[in-house]
């Protein structure tokens, strides 16, 4: 009674030691049911005479051992099934994410190409406008009467504006 703890119920010594793991690493495969040949339970069975037929009480032990082994194997199979299902779900999720990433990448690439095409179209439109303004500025031989009418209206593009537009056109051609 000197070793009693504050716990109620059966003490640890009263528990059946056959159901406990013998080693921390065996996970129940070595200590419960299937005993290796060098364990005390296996050597106790071999102590009797080899000429004596096995007793009837040894049959339930072997059937209990085989039931325990089949239970463990069933549990192992279930664990492997759960693991494989988990791995399959993970692989499917990764494949789905890769598919989504690829779709987003293609969508982004499409938007980039559309934006680039729009910018190119704007640049070409600007170059066309610049070229038309510069070409209108070039004086051609006209009749006196038309020239007099032009003098009355202010010129649309000054000399300086024309040269700036021309240099802008040249710069845009360099960068395109």
mmCIF file of C-alpha atoms in Angstrom, residues 17-169:
data_model
loop_
_atom_site.group_PDB
_atom_site.id
_atom_site.type_symbol
_atom_site.label_atom_id
_atom_site.label_comp_id
_atom_site.label_asym_id
_atom_site.label_seq_id
_atom_site.Cartn_x
_atom_site.Cartn_y
_atom_site.Cartn_z
ATOM 1 C CA UNK A 17 1.153 -8.035 -19.641
ATOM 2 C CA UNK A 18 0.353 -10.035 -22.792
ATOM 3 C CA UNK A 19 -1.441 -7.040 -24.329
ATOM 4 C CA UNK A 20 1.433 -4.612 -23.734
ATOM 5 C CA UNK A 21 4.239 -3.896 -26.159
ATOM 6 C CA UNK A 22 7.502 -5.477 -25.106
ATOM 7 C CA UNK A 23 9.697 -3.072 -27.075
ATOM 8 C CA UNK A 24 9.054 0.485 -28.140
ATOM 9 C CA UNK A 25 10.079 -0.219 -31.721
ATOM 10 C CA UNK A 26 8.055 -3.340 -32.461
ATOM 11 C CA UNK A 27 4.630 -1.650 -32.771
ATOM 12 C CA UNK A 28 2.947 -4.850 -31.703
ATOM 13 C CA UNK A 29 4.335 -7.070 -34.428
ATOM 14 C CA UNK A 30 6.888 -8.800 -32.217
ATOM 15 C CA UNK A 31 5.311 -8.755 -28.783
ATOM 16 C CA UNK A 32 1.634 -9.482 -29.299
ATOM 17 C CA UNK A 33 0.755 -12.658 -31.086
ATOM 18 C CA UNK A 34 3.653 -13.513 -33.366
ATOM 19 C CA UNK A 35 6.635 -14.230 -31.123
ATOM 20 C CA UNK A 36 10.121 -14.655 -32.500
ATOM 21 C CA UNK A 37 11.840 -17.963 -31.874
ATOM 22 C CA UNK A 38 14.122 -16.611 -29.161
ATOM 23 C CA UNK A 39 11.340 -15.104 -27.028
ATOM 24 C CA UNK A 40 10.384 -16.806 -23.747
ATOM 25 C CA UNK A 41 6.926 -17.782 -25.014
ATOM 26 C CA UNK A 42 8.344 -19.655 -27.999
ATOM 27 C CA UNK A 43 10.953 -21.511 -25.947
ATOM 28 C CA UNK A 44 8.360 -22.528 -23.341
ATOM 29 C CA UNK A 45 6.309 -24.306 -25.998
ATOM 30 C CA UNK A 46 9.318 -26.314 -27.160
ATOM 31 C CA UNK A 47 10.225 -27.553 -23.653
ATOM 32 C CA UNK A 48 7.880 -30.572 -23.758
ATOM 33 C CA UNK A 49 8.699 -33.920 -25.356
ATOM 34 C CA UNK A 50 8.584 -33.866 -29.102
ATOM 35 C CA UNK A 51 6.861 -37.299 -29.091
ATOM 36 C CA UNK A 52 3.836 -35.994 -27.208
ATOM 37 C CA UNK A 53 0.996 -34.833 -29.429
ATOM 38 C CA UNK A 54 0.079 -31.217 -28.948
ATOM 39 C CA UNK A 55 -2.540 -30.741 -26.300
ATOM 40 C CA UNK A 56 -5.959 -29.397 -27.107
ATOM 41 C CA UNK A 57 -5.322 -26.228 -25.142
ATOM 42 C CA UNK A 58 -2.466 -25.272 -27.507
ATOM 43 C CA UNK A 59 -4.840 -25.115 -30.484
ATOM 44 C CA UNK A 60 -6.750 -22.091 -29.197
ATOM 45 C CA UNK A 61 -3.450 -20.325 -28.598
ATOM 46 C CA UNK A 62 -2.393 -20.905 -32.191
ATOM 47 C CA UNK A 63 -5.802 -19.855 -33.497
ATOM 48 C CA UNK A 64 -5.658 -16.790 -31.251
ATOM 49 C CA UNK A 65 -2.200 -16.039 -32.625
ATOM 50 C CA UNK A 66 -3.378 -16.476 -36.209
ATOM 51 C CA UNK A 67 -6.449 -14.336 -35.493
ATOM 52 C CA UNK A 68 -4.206 -11.688 -33.961
ATOM 53 C CA UNK A 69 -1.875 -11.881 -36.936
ATOM 54 C CA UNK A 70 -4.755 -11.626 -39.424
ATOM 55 C CA UNK A 71 -6.164 -8.693 -37.460
ATOM 56 C CA UNK A 72 -2.806 -6.961 -37.607
ATOM 57 C CA UNK A 73 -2.453 -7.727 -41.309
ATOM 58 C CA UNK A 74 -5.954 -6.402 -41.920
ATOM 59 C CA UNK A 75 -5.038 -3.269 -40.001
ATOM 60 C CA UNK A 76 -1.823 -2.969 -41.977
ATOM 61 C CA UNK A 77 -3.725 -3.363 -45.249
ATOM 62 C CA UNK A 78 -6.214 -0.716 -44.145
ATOM 63 C CA UNK A 79 -3.365 1.622 -43.201
ATOM 64 C CA UNK A 80 -1.707 1.093 -46.580
ATOM 65 C CA UNK A 81 -5.030 1.723 -48.309
ATOM 66 C CA UNK A 82 -5.488 4.979 -46.378
ATOM 67 C CA UNK A 83 -1.922 5.990 -47.232
ATOM 68 C CA UNK A 84 -2.350 5.212 -50.925
ATOM 69 C CA UNK A 85 -5.691 7.058 -51.027
ATOM 70 C CA UNK A 86 -4.067 10.038 -49.355
ATOM 71 C CA UNK A 87 -1.180 9.997 -51.838
ATOM 72 C CA UNK A 88 -3.634 9.715 -54.725
ATOM 73 C CA UNK A 89 -5.642 12.694 -53.454
ATOM 74 C CA UNK A 90 -2.419 14.671 -53.058
ATOM 75 C CA UNK A 91 -1.313 13.822 -56.602
ATOM 76 C CA UNK A 92 -4.719 14.778 -57.997
ATOM 77 C CA UNK A 93 -4.677 18.068 -56.089
ATOM 78 C CA UNK A 94 -1.173 18.830 -57.380
ATOM 79 C CA UNK A 95 -2.233 17.999 -60.942
ATOM 80 C CA UNK A 96 -5.286 20.241 -60.578
ATOM 81 C CA UNK A 97 -3.135 23.080 -59.230
ATOM 82 C CA UNK A 98 -0.668 22.661 -62.111
ATOM 83 C CA UNK A 99 -3.564 22.733 -64.561
ATOM 84 C CA UNK A 100 -4.915 25.906 -62.943
ATOM 85 C CA UNK A 101 -1.468 27.525 -62.963
ATOM 86 C CA UNK A 102 -1.056 26.719 -66.657
ATOM 87 C CA UNK A 103 -4.497 28.150 -67.475
ATOM 88 C CA UNK A 104 -3.656 31.347 -65.575
ATOM 89 C CA UNK A 105 -0.291 31.576 -67.333
ATOM 90 C CA UNK A 106 -1.952 31.206 -70.744
ATOM 91 C CA UNK A 107 -4.560 33.812 -69.852
ATOM 92 C CA UNK A 108 -1.833 36.225 -68.735
ATOM 93 C CA UNK A 109 0.149 35.580 -71.915
ATOM 94 C CA UNK A 110 -2.967 36.221 -74.017
ATOM 95 C CA UNK A 111 -3.586 39.537 -72.208
ATOM 96 C CA UNK A 112 0.057 40.516 -72.726
ATOM 97 C CA UNK A 113 -0.135 39.791 -76.461
ATOM 98 C CA UNK A 114 -3.407 41.718 -76.769
ATOM 99 C CA UNK A 115 -1.884 44.677 -74.926
ATOM 100 C CA UNK A 116 1.198 44.569 -77.130
ATOM 101 C CA UNK A 117 -0.964 44.464 -80.266
ATOM 102 C CA UNK A 118 -2.980 47.430 -79.014
ATOM 103 C CA UNK A 119 0.202 49.404 -78.289
ATOM 104 C CA UNK A 120 1.579 48.585 -81.735
ATOM 105 C CA UNK A 121 -1.668 49.698 -83.337
ATOM 106 C CA UNK A 122 -1.552 52.990 -81.403
ATOM 107 C CA UNK A 123 2.074 53.529 -82.422
ATOM 108 C CA UNK A 124 1.305 52.900 -86.083
ATOM 109 C CA UNK A 125 -1.688 55.234 -85.920
ATOM 110 C CA UNK A 126 0.502 57.951 -84.392
ATOM 111 C CA UNK A 127 3.185 57.444 -87.039
ATOM 112 C CA UNK A 128 0.555 57.689 -89.750
ATOM 113 C CA UNK A 129 -0.752 60.941 -88.305
ATOM 114 C CA UNK A 130 2.771 62.355 -88.051
ATOM 115 C CA UNK A 131 3.557 61.361 -91.619
ATOM 116 C CA UNK A 132 0.339 62.924 -92.911
ATOM 117 C CA UNK A 133 1.036 66.173 -91.025
ATOM 118 C CA UNK A 134 4.575 66.350 -92.349
ATOM 119 C CA UNK A 135 3.446 65.616 -95.899
ATOM 120 C CA UNK A 136 0.858 68.401 -95.758
ATOM 121 C CA UNK A 137 3.547 70.823 -94.690
ATOM 122 C CA UNK A 138 5.657 70.236 -97.784
ATOM 123 C CA UNK A 139 4.946 73.080 -100.159
ATOM 124 C CA UNK A 140 4.180 71.993 -103.642
ATOM 125 C CA UNK A 141 3.891 74.140 -106.705
ATOM 126 C CA UNK A 142 0.495 75.630 -106.612
ATOM 127 C CA UNK A 143 -1.197 78.303 -108.512
ATOM 128 C CA UNK A 144 -0.990 81.825 -107.257
ATOM 129 C CA UNK A 145 -4.620 81.933 -106.354
ATOM 130 C CA UNK A 146 -4.425 78.895 -104.086
ATOM 131 C CA UNK A 147 -1.273 80.269 -102.516
ATOM 132 C CA UNK A 148 -2.995 83.510 -101.710
ATOM 133 C CA UNK A 149 -5.821 81.635 -99.986
ATOM 134 C CA UNK A 150 -3.302 79.749 -97.892
ATOM 135 C CA UNK A 151 -1.661 82.924 -96.775
ATOM 136 C CA UNK A 152 -4.951 84.119 -95.390
ATOM 137 C CA UNK A 153 -5.353 80.996 -93.221
ATOM 138 C CA UNK A 154 -2.725 80.348 -90.563
ATOM 139 C CA UNK A 155 -0.504 77.346 -91.305
ATOM 140 C CA UNK A 156 -1.641 74.158 -89.545
ATOM 141 C CA UNK A 157 1.807 72.963 -88.573
ATOM 142 C CA UNK A 158 4.699 75.299 -87.940
ATOM 143 C CA UNK A 159 8.219 74.564 -89.046
ATOM 144 C CA UNK A 160 9.274 73.715 -85.483
ATOM 145 C CA UNK A 161 6.291 71.431 -84.872
ATOM 146 C CA UNK A 162 6.994 69.615 -88.110
ATOM 147 C CA UNK A 163 10.602 68.966 -87.183
ATOM 148 C CA UNK A 164 9.540 67.747 -83.732
ATOM 149 C CA UNK A 165 6.984 65.431 -85.272
ATOM 150 C CA UNK A 166 9.565 64.135 -87.710
ATOM 151 C CA UNK A 167 12.056 63.416 -84.911
ATOM 152 C CA UNK A 168 9.279 61.702 -82.942
ATOM 153 C CA UNK A 169 8.573 59.543 -85.965
#
